Structures are given as structure tokens and as C-alpha cells.
Amino acid sequence: MSESAIPQNPDVLVVGGGSAALCAAIAARRRGASVRMVEAAPVGLRGGNTRHARNFRLMHDGPRWYVPDTYGEDAFFRDLVRVTSGATDEKLARTMIRGSATIAEWFGENGVRLQDPSKGAMAYSRRTAFFLGGGKAMINALYATALKLGVDIRYDSEVVALAFGGNGNCEADIVHGGRIARVAAKALVLCTGGHQANLDWLRQSFGAAADNFMIRGTPFITGSVLRLLLDAGAKPVGDPAHAHMVAVDARGPKFDGGIVTRITAIPHGIVVDRDGKRFHDEGEDARKTHFARWGARIARCPGQIAHLILDAQGFGRALPAALPPFRADAIPQLAAALELDPVVLETTIGEFNAAIIEGNDAPLIDRCTAGLVPPKSHAAVALKTPPFFAYPMRPGVTFTHFGVVVDEQMRLVTNDAAPLRNVFAAGMIMAANVLGEGYLAGLGVTLSTVFGRLAGEQAARQALDEIKL
């Protein structure tokens, strides 16, 4: 179907422009429905937070060319229960996990290329597969496929009103170019994400601290459609005061810094607050995802600011960062650059160094402090070798753990527990159903892809009268 053949009122209207929306639009179009997709962002910022993604999590019963070893359904589910502390809908979670087994092949059929783990630069992973070219390449490939299939894509198009319910069509008022157009569709798929880019909404949940949060993804995920749904009686899920945060460089952009501003070197030094004092064990988190825990810790600091301090040896062990660190040959000069009290910072580092047992020949990971509060339980090495380095850090919000309830067919559920027959939701707008808290690497793309496909298929079936009520 060519673009000109798309009717003004399509079978399926998909709202959003990230991976969930693309997967829904492609799935609905492949099932025979006419599809329009409206994205609030301009073309240069299309793709939602998936633009910054690198990989996706998938179950598999054996090695594939794109992923080694095995990762079964139960292992995947145990990992999900662990990070969510049980705040997950098991039926939806297992639907996602089982659906993840086929998305690598689905991506390939729709133009997305994956990285060969034996040749790429990314670390070994039996749980995730990596995109060749990253999230932007994946998004561009899916957009190309959607256009080839005849999906009508409109950018700079914001949904400002919705009407649905009963047995009629869904209607959406869409602002584009300063004008409002009303589109009626037989089925509606909502894939607009959460509300992490809405600073006013964040202040309602986090207070004044939200003014100092960095938003890692696109500024277009404002929760405007989520608010429309809640006002219309959609049943909420999750907690708007819970968010996935990581430690990011405080000098990065307020919005859309993505993965490159993340600070990963925390185990190699010490972290101090704006008063120059340590406030948590930098060696507590042994997993590679330690930086995710530090986002919330920094959010609780005065002014939501903290500083990672490294000496030359610690800096040498750290991975490179996007922005260069502050550097000085002595601690007082470093403190001045960070606007910290030099006496306090020197005292903090002196007490830390004194708490490390001299002559400790244990492996680095096993070295710890003695008699220090808070302790450093792993990788405790004295900061003595100049020059000294520092990274200022703030909490970077990835997404909020809040959205709308859906059933197993991805239909929107209302406050009276009734699912709507022709309104579907997928992606981060409904992620809190399975991700009530915490996160797993690569889960965002997996969740969006699996549920986006399912929502698109179900919407097309509804629009084409394939579902018998």
C-alpha cells in the first residue's frame, strides 16, 4: 500500500515513534491493516529512548551466531523477580520472555542487523544480543521497513485529545503545524512511554530534587498521552515516585545524554557529597550495573550532586568516559576546581587511606577498609598517586516505574477492571506491569518489541473484525 493509499481514517492508529510503536505498526501492517503512526518528535529525534540502546535480552535454549550459551525461560524469570523484588505480573512477564525467543529472527526479517559476538567490541553476554550500529541503526532499519510496507508516518504530531469506548471508533486530536486534525481509527495502539521528561510531573513525585535530575532520553516523553489515559479512567500501575536512575556526568545535557554520559568508574575511587564527605560504600555493588544503584543514592544527596575521586592508578583502571575529568596534581587544587572545602576533602581521603591495611596482597576485589564508616568492602585502594581526577555526578532518569494496566492481549484496562476492546498499549507506557521496580540490561527493547508486536497484531485483528466478541 502506498502512502497516498492510506485513508484519512486508518484501520489502526499507532501513537509514538520508538521501538514499541514501530513494532506495532509493522505487525499490524503485515496483518493487512492500514496503519498511521504519529510521532511527537521531529524526524531527527525520532525513535524514543531506543536511540540510545545497545542490546536486547532474550531467552534461548542453545548458542546462536548472535548469542552464546543458553538462557532459559526460568533463568530469565528469576532474574526479573530478583530485580523487581517480585513486583511483576507473572503471566505478562512470561509472555514477554517467551516472545523474546523469536525477536532476533524477527529483527532480521525487518532489516535490523545484529553484531557477531566473536567480532564486535561489546563484552561477552549470554543474556543479551547487540545491535550492529546500536539503537539508532535499529530504529532507522525499522522505519525503512515500515515505510516500505506502506505505514503512513507523521512527525511533529502531538496527540492532545483522545476519545474511545463503547462500540465506536477511537478518535484522536493531533496537533501538527499549528493545526488540529481529528483522526478516527478502528483500533488504537498507544506507545508513548512514561513521563520522565515532564519536570513538573517529576516535581509532584520527587519534590524540588527533581530540578537537579538529568533526563537520559528524549525530551518528548512527557507523559501527555499517559495523562489523557488516566483522566479517561485507565487503571494505573506502579509508583510515579519510583524511577530507574543511574549516575551520570553532571556536565552532560539536561536531556538526551543517553548512555555515553553514564559514570561507570565508581568502584575504582571514592564518592563524596557536596560537603566533601563519603556517604556510601563504593565497593558494595559487585555487579557491572553498580552505577544504576548510585543514581538513587545521588538523588538523596544535598543538591543531588556527588563527586567521584580517583588517583592515577584508579583512573588507569577505569573505562574511558565521554567527558574529560577534572584533573589536578594535588587534592587542594582538585577540591578548588570542584568547589569543595579542600581541608574536608583532604581529611576524607586521609581517613580513607588510613583505613586500608598496608601490604594487603589480596586480589583487588577482596581488599577492604577496617574501622571506617561507611566502609569500602571491595576494591579498596589508597588514593595516593598523583595526578588526581574527579567526575561530578547527578542522577540520570531513564524511565519512571509508572503507567497503565493492560491485559494479556495488551488491551487497556479501566478502573472498573474492564478491558477496552479496541485500545491497546505497549512499551514503557505499560512496562510497570512487569517492571514494578529495578531493571535488567536490554530489557527495555525486549519489552517494547514483544509487546509492541503483540499489540499491533491484536489491534489489526480487532480492526479487521477477526476477533469474535
Short mmCIF file of C-alpha atoms in Angstrom, two decimals:
data_model
loop_
_atom_site.label_atom_id
_atom_site.label_comp_id
_atom_site.label_asym_id
_atom_site.label_seq_id
_atom_site.Cartn_x
_atom_site.Cartn_y
_atom_site.Cartn_z
CA MET A 1 0.00 0.00 0.00
CA SER A 2 1.50 3.38 -0.99
CA GLU A 3 1.42 6.43 1.26
CA SER A 4 -1.24 8.05 -0.89
CA ALA A 5 -3.45 4.98 -0.44
CA ILE A 6 -3.59 5.35 3.34
CA PRO A 7 -7.10 6.54 4.20
CA GLN A 8 -7.60 9.64 6.32
CA ASN A 9 -9.10 7.36 8.95
CA PRO A 10 -6.90 4.23 9.06
CA ASP A 11 -7.69 0.82 10.45
CA VAL A 12 -5.03 1.23 13.15
CA LEU A 13 -3.59 4.43 14.61
CA VAL A 14 -0.27 3.95 16.41
CA VAL A 15 0.77 6.78 18.72
CA GLY A 16 4.51 7.01 19.38
CA GLY A 17 7.73 6.66 17.44
CA GLY A 18 10.01 4.36 19.43
CA SER A 19 10.63 0.64 19.15
CA ALA A 20 7.23 -0.39 20.57
CA ALA A 21 5.38 1.85 18.11
CA LEU A 22 7.45 0.66 15.16
CA CYS A 23 6.96 -3.00 16.04
CA ALA A 24 3.21 -2.43 16.49
CA ALA A 25 2.90 -0.60 13.18
CA ILE A 26 4.88 -3.21 11.26
CA ALA A 27 2.99 -6.10 12.85
CA ALA A 28 -0.40 -4.51 12.14
CA ARG A 29 0.53 -3.65 8.57
CA ARG A 30 1.85 -7.17 7.89
CA ARG A 31 -1.51 -8.49 9.06
CA GLY A 32 -3.26 -6.42 6.39
CA ALA A 33 -4.45 -3.34 8.28
CA SER A 34 -3.92 0.21 7.05
CA VAL A 35 -1.72 1.94 9.61
CA ARG A 36 -0.86 5.50 10.50
CA MET A 37 1.89 6.22 13.04
CA VAL A 38 2.18 9.65 14.66
CA GLU A 39 5.39 10.72 16.41
CA ALA A 40 5.59 13.88 18.53
CA ALA A 41 9.31 14.31 17.85
CA PRO A 42 10.83 15.71 14.66
CA VAL A 43 12.41 13.23 12.30
CA GLY A 44 15.90 13.93 13.64
CA LEU A 45 14.90 12.87 17.17
CA ARG A 46 12.60 10.00 16.27
CA GLY A 47 12.92 6.67 18.00
CA GLY A 48 12.37 7.46 21.68
CA ASN A 49 14.91 6.14 24.15
CA THR A 50 15.70 3.18 21.89
CA ARG A 51 18.01 5.55 20.01
CA HIS A 52 20.41 5.09 22.91
CA ALA A 53 20.01 1.32 23.27
CA ARG A 54 22.73 -1.21 22.53
CA ASN A 55 21.22 -4.62 23.13
CA PHE A 56 18.16 -6.68 23.97
CA ARG A 57 17.61 -9.58 26.38
CA LEU A 58 16.39 -12.89 25.00
CA MET A 59 15.78 -16.45 26.10
CA HIS A 60 17.43 -19.17 24.02
CA ASP A 61 17.94 -22.91 24.51
CA GLY A 62 21.35 -23.01 22.89
CA PRO A 63 24.02 -20.89 21.24
CA ARG A 64 23.17 -18.86 18.17
CA TRP A 65 25.51 -16.94 15.92
CA TYR A 66 24.49 -13.72 17.72
CA VAL A 67 24.49 -15.00 21.32
CA PRO A 68 26.48 -17.73 23.16
CA ASP A 69 25.49 -20.48 25.58
CA THR A 70 21.91 -20.79 26.87
CA TYR A 71 19.47 -18.63 28.81
CA GLY A 72 16.22 -20.37 29.61
CA GLU A 73 12.78 -19.07 30.50
CA ASP A 74 13.07 -19.82 34.19
CA ALA A 75 16.52 -18.22 34.47
CA PHE A 76 15.20 -15.10 32.76
CA PHE A 77 12.16 -15.03 35.05
CA ARG A 78 14.32 -15.48 38.18
CA ASP A 79 16.45 -12.52 37.13
CA LEU A 80 13.31 -10.44 36.62
CA VAL A 81 11.87 -11.38 40.01
CA ARG A 82 15.20 -10.55 41.66
CA VAL A 83 15.48 -7.01 40.29
CA THR A 84 11.78 -6.22 40.75
CA SER A 85 11.59 -7.76 44.23
CA GLY A 86 8.57 -9.64 42.92
CA ALA A 87 6.76 -6.57 41.55
CA THR A 88 5.88 -8.24 38.26
CA ASP A 89 2.80 -9.78 36.67
CA GLU A 90 3.95 -13.35 36.06
CA LYS A 91 1.62 -14.04 33.12
CA LEU A 92 2.69 -10.92 31.25
CA ALA A 93 6.31 -11.46 32.24
CA ARG A 94 6.36 -14.98 30.85
CA THR A 95 4.60 -13.77 27.70
CA MET A 96 7.44 -11.30 27.26
CA ILE A 97 10.13 -13.88 28.00
CA ARG A 98 8.73 -16.48 25.59
CA GLY A 99 8.24 -13.82 22.94
CA SER A 100 11.88 -12.78 23.30
CA ALA A 101 12.95 -16.12 21.79
CA THR A 102 11.81 -15.03 18.33
CA ILE A 103 12.67 -11.35 18.17
CA ALA A 104 16.21 -11.79 16.85
CA GLU A 105 14.88 -13.53 13.75
CA TRP A 106 12.03 -11.01 13.51
CA PHE A 107 14.54 -8.17 13.59
CA GLY A 108 16.47 -9.82 10.78
CA GLU A 109 13.33 -10.17 8.68
CA ASN A 110 12.71 -6.46 9.15
CA GLY A 111 16.14 -5.16 8.25
CA VAL A 112 17.85 -4.95 11.63
CA ARG A 113 21.41 -6.26 11.77
CA LEU A 114 22.97 -7.83 14.85
CA GLN A 115 26.57 -7.93 15.96
CA ASP A 116 28.61 -11.12 15.78
CA PRO A 117 29.88 -11.51 19.38
CA SER A 118 33.13 -13.05 18.12
CA LYS A 119 33.95 -9.92 16.13
CA GLY A 120 32.35 -6.98 17.90
CA ALA A 121 33.64 -4.69 20.61
CA MET A 122 30.95 -5.44 23.20
CA ALA A 123 31.55 -7.74 26.12
CA TYR A 124 30.55 -11.42 26.17
CA SER A 125 26.91 -11.87 27.14
CA ARG A 126 24.77 -14.99 27.17
CA ARG A 127 21.69 -12.96 28.15
CA THR A 128 21.70 -10.24 25.53
CA ALA A 129 22.40 -9.74 21.84
CA PHE A 130 23.83 -6.48 20.49
CA PHE A 131 22.74 -4.35 17.56
CA LEU A 132 25.26 -3.68 14.82
CA GLY A 133 25.44 0.10 14.86
CA GLY A 134 23.47 0.47 18.09
CA GLY A 135 19.93 1.62 18.72
CA LYS A 136 19.90 4.31 16.03
CA ALA A 137 20.76 1.77 13.35
CA MET A 138 17.98 -0.49 14.65
CA ILE A 139 15.46 2.37 14.66
CA ASN A 140 16.44 3.50 11.17
CA ALA A 141 16.07 -0.04 9.83
CA LEU A 142 12.58 -0.43 11.29
CA TYR A 143 11.49 2.94 9.95
CA ALA A 144 12.71 1.93 6.49
CA THR A 145 10.75 -1.32 6.73
CA ALA A 146 7.61 0.45 7.94
CA LEU A 147 7.73 2.88 5.03
CA LYS A 148 8.34 0.06 2.56
CA LEU A 149 5.28 -1.75 3.90
CA GLY A 150 3.14 1.36 3.46
CA VAL A 151 2.83 2.63 7.03
CA ASP A 152 1.91 6.33 6.96
CA ILE A 153 4.35 8.10 9.32
CA ARG A 154 3.78 11.64 10.56
CA TYR A 155 6.39 13.53 12.60
CA ASP A 156 5.96 16.65 14.78
CA SER A 157 2.47 15.33 15.53
CA GLU A 158 1.28 15.51 19.14
CA VAL A 159 -1.90 13.83 20.35
CA VAL A 160 -3.76 16.31 22.56
CA ALA A 161 -7.12 14.56 23.00
CA LEU A 162 -8.46 11.01 22.84
CA ALA A 163 -11.96 9.57 22.67
CA PHE A 164 -12.70 5.86 22.94
CA GLY A 165 -15.10 3.41 24.50
CA GLY A 166 -18.38 1.83 23.51
CA ASN A 167 -18.55 0.15 20.12
CA GLY A 168 -17.43 3.10 18.00
CA ASN A 169 -14.09 4.03 16.51
CA CYS A 170 -11.28 5.60 18.53
CA GLU A 171 -10.65 9.27 17.86
CA ALA A 172 -7.53 11.37 18.37
CA ASP A 173 -6.98 15.10 18.03
CA ILE A 174 -3.49 15.63 16.64
CA VAL A 175 -1.60 18.93 16.51
CA HIS A 176 0.69 19.39 13.51
CA GLY A 177 1.96 22.64 12.09
CA GLY A 178 -0.19 24.67 14.45
CA ARG A 179 -3.40 22.98 13.33
CA ILE A 180 -5.52 20.28 14.96
CA ALA A 181 -6.77 17.36 12.89
CA ARG A 182 -9.10 14.63 14.13
CA VAL A 183 -8.32 11.08 13.10
CA ALA A 184 -10.72 8.19 13.66
CA ALA A 185 -9.42 4.62 13.66
CA LYS A 186 -10.94 1.22 14.24
CA ALA A 187 -8.18 0.43 16.77
CA LEU A 188 -5.65 2.47 18.70
CA VAL A 189 -2.18 1.44 19.91
CA LEU A 190 -0.50 3.73 22.44
CA CYS A 191 3.30 3.53 22.69
CA THR A 192 4.32 6.92 24.06
CA GLY A 193 6.42 5.91 27.06
CA GLY A 194 6.25 7.22 30.59
CA HIS A 195 6.59 10.76 31.93
CA GLN A 196 10.28 11.13 32.80
CA ALA A 197 10.76 14.22 30.59
CA ASN A 198 7.92 16.07 32.33
CA LEU A 199 9.74 18.03 35.02
CA ASP A 200 6.53 19.38 36.55
CA TRP A 201 5.20 15.84 36.99
CA LEU A 202 8.52 14.70 38.43
CA ARG A 203 8.38 17.53 40.98
CA GLN A 204 4.99 16.27 42.14
CA SER A 205 6.58 12.92 42.99
CA PHE A 206 10.17 13.78 43.94
CA GLY A 207 9.85 17.35 45.18
CA ALA A 208 12.38 20.08 44.44
CA ALA A 209 15.11 17.46 43.96
CA ALA A 210 13.68 16.77 40.50
CA ASP A 211 15.05 20.11 39.30
CA ASN A 212 18.54 18.59 39.52
CA PHE A 213 17.74 15.35 37.72
CA MET A 214 19.19 14.70 34.28
CA ILE A 215 16.86 13.05 31.76
CA ARG A 216 18.84 10.48 29.81
CA GLY A 217 16.42 10.15 26.90
CA THR A 218 14.36 12.24 24.54
CA PRO A 219 12.61 15.38 25.84
CA PHE A 220 9.43 14.28 24.06
CA ILE A 221 8.48 11.58 26.58
CA THR A 222 6.37 13.94 28.67
CA GLY A 223 3.56 11.61 29.68
CA SER A 224 0.91 13.73 27.95
CA VAL A 225 -0.83 10.67 26.50
CA LEU A 226 -0.44 8.81 29.78
CA ARG A 227 -2.20 11.71 31.50
CA LEU A 228 -5.02 11.60 28.93
CA LEU A 229 -5.49 7.91 29.63
CA LEU A 230 -5.54 8.31 33.39
CA ASP A 231 -8.02 11.18 33.14
CA ALA A 232 -10.22 8.95 30.96
CA GLY A 233 -10.32 6.22 33.59
CA ALA A 234 -7.43 3.96 32.66
CA LYS A 235 -6.23 1.89 35.60
CA PRO A 236 -2.76 2.96 36.79
CA VAL A 237 0.07 0.61 37.73
CA GLY A 238 3.32 1.26 39.55
CA ASP A 239 4.51 4.28 41.50
CA PRO A 240 5.27 7.67 39.90
CA ALA A 241 7.78 8.32 42.70
CA HIS A 242 9.91 5.36 41.58
CA ALA A 243 12.30 5.76 38.68
CA HIS A 244 15.25 3.94 37.20
CA MET A 245 18.22 6.25 37.75
CA VAL A 246 21.92 5.93 37.07
CA ALA A 247 24.93 8.06 37.91
CA VAL A 248 25.67 10.42 35.02
CA ASP A 249 28.17 13.19 34.41
CA ALA A 250 26.72 16.39 35.83
CA ARG A 251 28.19 18.35 32.90
CA GLY A 252 26.16 16.45 30.32
CA PRO A 253 23.00 17.79 28.66
CA LYS A 254 19.81 18.11 30.67
CA PHE A 255 18.02 15.89 28.14
CA ASP A 256 19.05 13.13 25.76
CA GLY A 257 22.56 12.42 27.06
CA GLY A 258 21.94 8.74 26.51
CA ILE A 259 24.35 6.03 27.54
CA VAL A 260 27.58 7.93 26.93
CA THR A 261 27.26 10.24 29.96
CA ARG A 262 26.97 7.31 32.38
CA ILE A 263 29.74 7.13 35.00
CA THR A 264 30.98 3.57 35.49
CA ALA A 265 34.26 4.02 37.40
CA ILE A 266 32.80 4.33 40.92
CA PRO A 267 34.43 1.10 42.30
CA HIS A 268 37.88 2.49 41.42
CA GLY A 269 37.72 5.50 43.76
CA ILE A 270 35.60 7.16 46.42
CA VAL A 271 32.40 9.23 46.15
CA VAL A 272 31.87 12.39 48.20
CA ASP A 273 28.88 14.71 48.54
CA ARG A 274 28.93 18.48 48.17
CA ASP A 275 30.39 18.72 51.69
CA GLY A 276 33.37 16.59 50.67
CA LYS A 277 32.33 13.57 52.76
CA ARG A 278 31.75 9.94 51.78
CA PHE A 279 28.20 8.69 52.26
CA HIS A 280 28.10 5.10 50.97
CA ASP A 281 30.23 2.01 50.37
CA GLU A 282 31.68 2.37 46.86
CA GLY A 283 32.57 -1.32 46.77
CA GLU A 284 29.19 -2.68 47.84
CA ASP A 285 27.90 -3.44 44.36
CA ALA A 286 29.94 -6.15 42.68
CA ARG A 287 27.80 -6.32 39.52
CA LYS A 288 28.61 -4.31 36.42
CA THR A 289 25.37 -2.41 36.91
CA HIS A 290 26.54 -0.69 40.11
CA PHE A 291 26.02 2.72 38.53
CA ALA A 292 22.25 2.08 38.48
CA ARG A 293 22.17 1.94 42.27
CA TRP A 294 24.16 5.13 42.56
CA GLY A 295 21.60 7.20 40.68
CA ALA A 296 19.09 6.92 43.53
CA ARG A 297 21.80 7.49 46.14
CA ILE A 298 22.89 10.72 44.50
CA ALA A 299 19.23 11.76 44.26
CA ARG A 300 19.14 11.65 48.07
CA CYS A 301 22.27 13.81 48.45
CA PRO A 302 22.02 17.52 49.23
CA GLY A 303 21.69 19.32 45.93
CA GLN A 304 21.62 15.96 44.11
CA ILE A 305 25.33 16.26 43.38
CA ALA A 306 28.26 13.97 44.20
CA HIS A 307 31.85 13.64 43.01
CA LEU A 308 33.87 10.57 42.11
CA ILE A 309 37.50 10.99 43.20
CA LEU A 310 40.26 8.89 41.61
CA ASP A 311 44.03 8.85 41.77
CA ALA A 312 46.22 8.00 38.77
CA GLN A 313 46.04 4.25 39.43
CA GLY A 314 42.27 4.20 39.80
CA PHE A 315 41.87 6.34 36.70
CA GLY A 316 44.05 3.88 34.82
CA ARG A 317 41.73 1.01 35.77
CA ALA A 318 38.58 2.90 34.75
CA LEU A 319 36.86 2.73 31.40
CA PRO A 320 37.02 5.90 29.28
CA ALA A 321 34.23 8.44 29.73
CA ALA A 322 32.61 10.79 27.22
CA LEU A 323 33.71 13.95 29.04
CA PRO A 324 37.24 14.52 30.39
CA PRO A 325 37.57 14.52 34.19
CA PHE A 326 38.76 17.38 36.34
CA ARG A 327 42.49 16.89 36.92
CA ALA A 328 44.95 18.28 39.47
CA ASP A 329 48.36 17.38 40.84
CA ALA A 330 47.22 17.78 44.45
CA ILE A 331 43.97 17.33 46.36
CA PRO A 332 43.55 21.00 47.38
CA GLN A 333 43.66 22.09 43.73
CA LEU A 334 41.15 19.37 42.80
CA ALA A 335 38.85 20.49 45.62
CA ALA A 336 39.01 24.08 44.40
CA ALA A 337 38.03 23.01 40.88
CA LEU A 338 35.02 21.15 42.32
CA GLU A 339 34.13 24.00 44.70
CA LEU A 340 34.65 21.70 47.69
CA ASP A 341 36.31 22.56 51.00
CA PRO A 342 39.94 21.44 50.49
CA VAL A 343 40.51 20.70 54.18
CA VAL A 344 37.42 18.49 54.38
CA LEU A 345 38.29 16.62 51.17
CA GLU A 346 41.89 16.06 52.30
CA THR A 347 40.60 14.78 55.65
CA THR A 348 38.11 12.43 53.94
CA ILE A 349 40.81 10.98 51.69
CA GLY A 350 43.30 10.75 54.57
CA GLU A 351 40.85 8.80 56.72
CA PHE A 352 40.05 6.52 53.81
CA ASN A 353 43.72 5.83 53.09
CA ALA A 354 44.45 5.17 56.77
CA ALA A 355 41.68 2.59 56.96
CA ILE A 356 43.29 0.40 54.29
CA ILE A 357 45.54 -2.37 55.59
CA GLU A 358 49.07 -1.76 54.34
CA GLY A 359 50.78 -4.55 52.46
CA ASN A 360 47.50 -6.14 51.52
CA ASP A 361 48.34 -8.57 48.71
CA ALA A 362 44.80 -9.91 48.31
CA PRO A 363 43.15 -9.67 44.91
CA LEU A 364 41.86 -6.16 44.24
CA ILE A 365 38.20 -7.19 44.51
CA ASP A 366 38.80 -8.59 48.04
CA ARG A 367 40.53 -5.54 49.52
CA CYS A 368 38.51 -3.61 52.06
CA THR A 369 38.78 -0.99 54.79
CA ALA A 370 38.81 -1.55 58.56
CA GLY A 371 37.04 0.66 61.09
CA LEU A 372 35.79 3.16 58.51
CA VAL A 373 32.18 4.37 58.35
CA PRO A 374 30.91 3.90 55.74
CA PRO A 375 33.32 1.11 54.78
CA LYS A 376 34.59 0.23 51.34
CA SER A 377 34.02 -3.50 51.12
CA HIS A 378 35.70 -4.25 47.79
CA ALA A 379 38.48 -2.77 45.66
CA ALA A 380 39.71 -0.51 48.49
CA VAL A 381 42.98 1.02 47.31
CA ALA A 382 44.56 4.14 48.79
CA LEU A 383 44.31 7.35 46.76
CA LYS A 384 47.94 8.41 46.83
CA THR A 385 49.30 8.55 43.29
CA PRO A 386 49.02 11.91 41.51
CA PRO A 387 47.61 13.30 39.38
CA PHE A 388 44.13 13.14 40.87
CA PHE A 389 40.88 13.09 38.89
CA ALA A 390 37.20 13.78 39.54
CA TYR A 391 33.84 13.38 37.84
CA PRO A 392 30.85 15.41 39.10
CA MET A 393 27.72 13.24 39.09
CA ARG A 394 23.97 13.71 39.13
CA PRO A 395 21.06 11.23 38.99
CA GLY A 396 20.11 10.43 35.40
CA VAL A 397 16.49 9.30 34.98
CA THR A 398 16.00 6.55 32.40
CA PHE A 399 12.28 5.95 32.93
CA THR A 400 9.60 6.05 35.62
CA HIS A 401 8.02 2.90 37.05
CA PHE A 402 4.51 4.07 36.35
CA GLY A 403 1.96 3.52 33.60
CA VAL A 404 -1.33 1.86 32.73
CA VAL A 405 -2.64 -1.66 33.25
CA VAL A 406 -3.08 -3.97 30.26
CA ASP A 407 -4.41 -7.50 29.95
CA GLU A 408 -2.71 -10.40 28.21
CA GLN A 409 -3.93 -9.17 24.80
CA MET A 410 -2.39 -5.74 25.52
CA ARG A 411 -5.84 -4.16 25.83
CA LEU A 412 -6.09 -1.12 28.06
CA VAL A 413 -7.81 -1.90 31.38
CA THR A 414 -10.08 0.67 33.04
CA ASN A 415 -10.63 1.39 36.72
CA ASP A 416 -13.68 -0.86 36.70
CA ALA A 417 -11.35 -3.72 35.60
CA ALA A 418 -12.89 -3.94 32.13
CA PRO A 419 -10.52 -4.13 29.15
CA LEU A 420 -11.32 -1.89 26.19
CA ARG A 421 -11.85 -3.92 23.03
CA ASN A 422 -10.04 -1.61 20.60
CA VAL A 423 -7.46 0.31 22.67
CA PHE A 424 -4.04 -1.28 23.17
CA ALA A 425 -0.82 -0.16 24.86
CA ALA A 426 2.77 -1.34 24.54
CA GLY A 427 6.26 -0.35 25.59
CA MET A 428 7.22 1.74 28.57
CA ILE A 429 3.71 3.18 29.00
CA MET A 430 2.71 -0.27 30.34
CA ALA A 431 6.13 -1.54 31.47
CA ALA A 432 5.31 -1.24 35.17
CA ASN A 433 3.03 -4.28 34.76
CA VAL A 434 6.19 -6.41 34.58
CA LEU A 435 8.82 -3.97 35.82
CA GLY A 436 7.48 -2.52 39.05
CA GLU A 437 11.00 -1.58 40.09
CA GLY A 438 14.58 -2.22 39.06
CA TYR A 439 15.90 -3.07 35.63
CA LEU A 440 17.73 -5.74 33.62
CA ALA A 441 20.19 -4.90 30.86
CA GLY A 442 18.50 -4.98 27.46
CA LEU A 443 15.01 -5.38 28.90
CA GLY A 444 13.59 -2.12 27.53
CA VAL A 445 13.99 -3.16 23.89
CA THR A 446 12.78 -6.68 24.63
CA LEU A 447 9.66 -5.45 26.39
CA SER A 448 8.89 -2.90 23.67
CA THR A 449 9.46 -5.34 20.83
CA VAL A 450 7.49 -8.27 22.21
CA PHE A 451 4.54 -6.26 23.48
CA GLY A 452 4.63 -3.89 20.51
CA ARG A 453 4.30 -6.80 18.08
CA LEU A 454 1.51 -8.34 20.14
CA ALA A 455 -0.39 -5.07 20.44
CA GLY A 456 -0.09 -4.41 16.70
CA GLU A 457 -1.28 -7.88 15.79
CA GLN A 458 -4.23 -7.70 18.19
CA ALA A 459 -5.17 -4.20 17.00
CA ALA A 460 -5.16 -5.36 13.38
CA ARG A 461 -7.29 -8.37 14.24
CA GLN A 462 -9.77 -6.12 16.02
CA ALA A 463 -9.83 -3.60 13.18
CA LEU A 464 -10.32 -6.28 10.54
CA ASP A 465 -13.09 -7.96 12.56
CA GLU A 466 -11.08 -11.11 13.14
CA ILE A 467 -11.87 -11.09 16.87
CA LYS A 468 -15.26 -12.51 17.73
CA LEU A 469 -16.76 -10.98 20.86
#
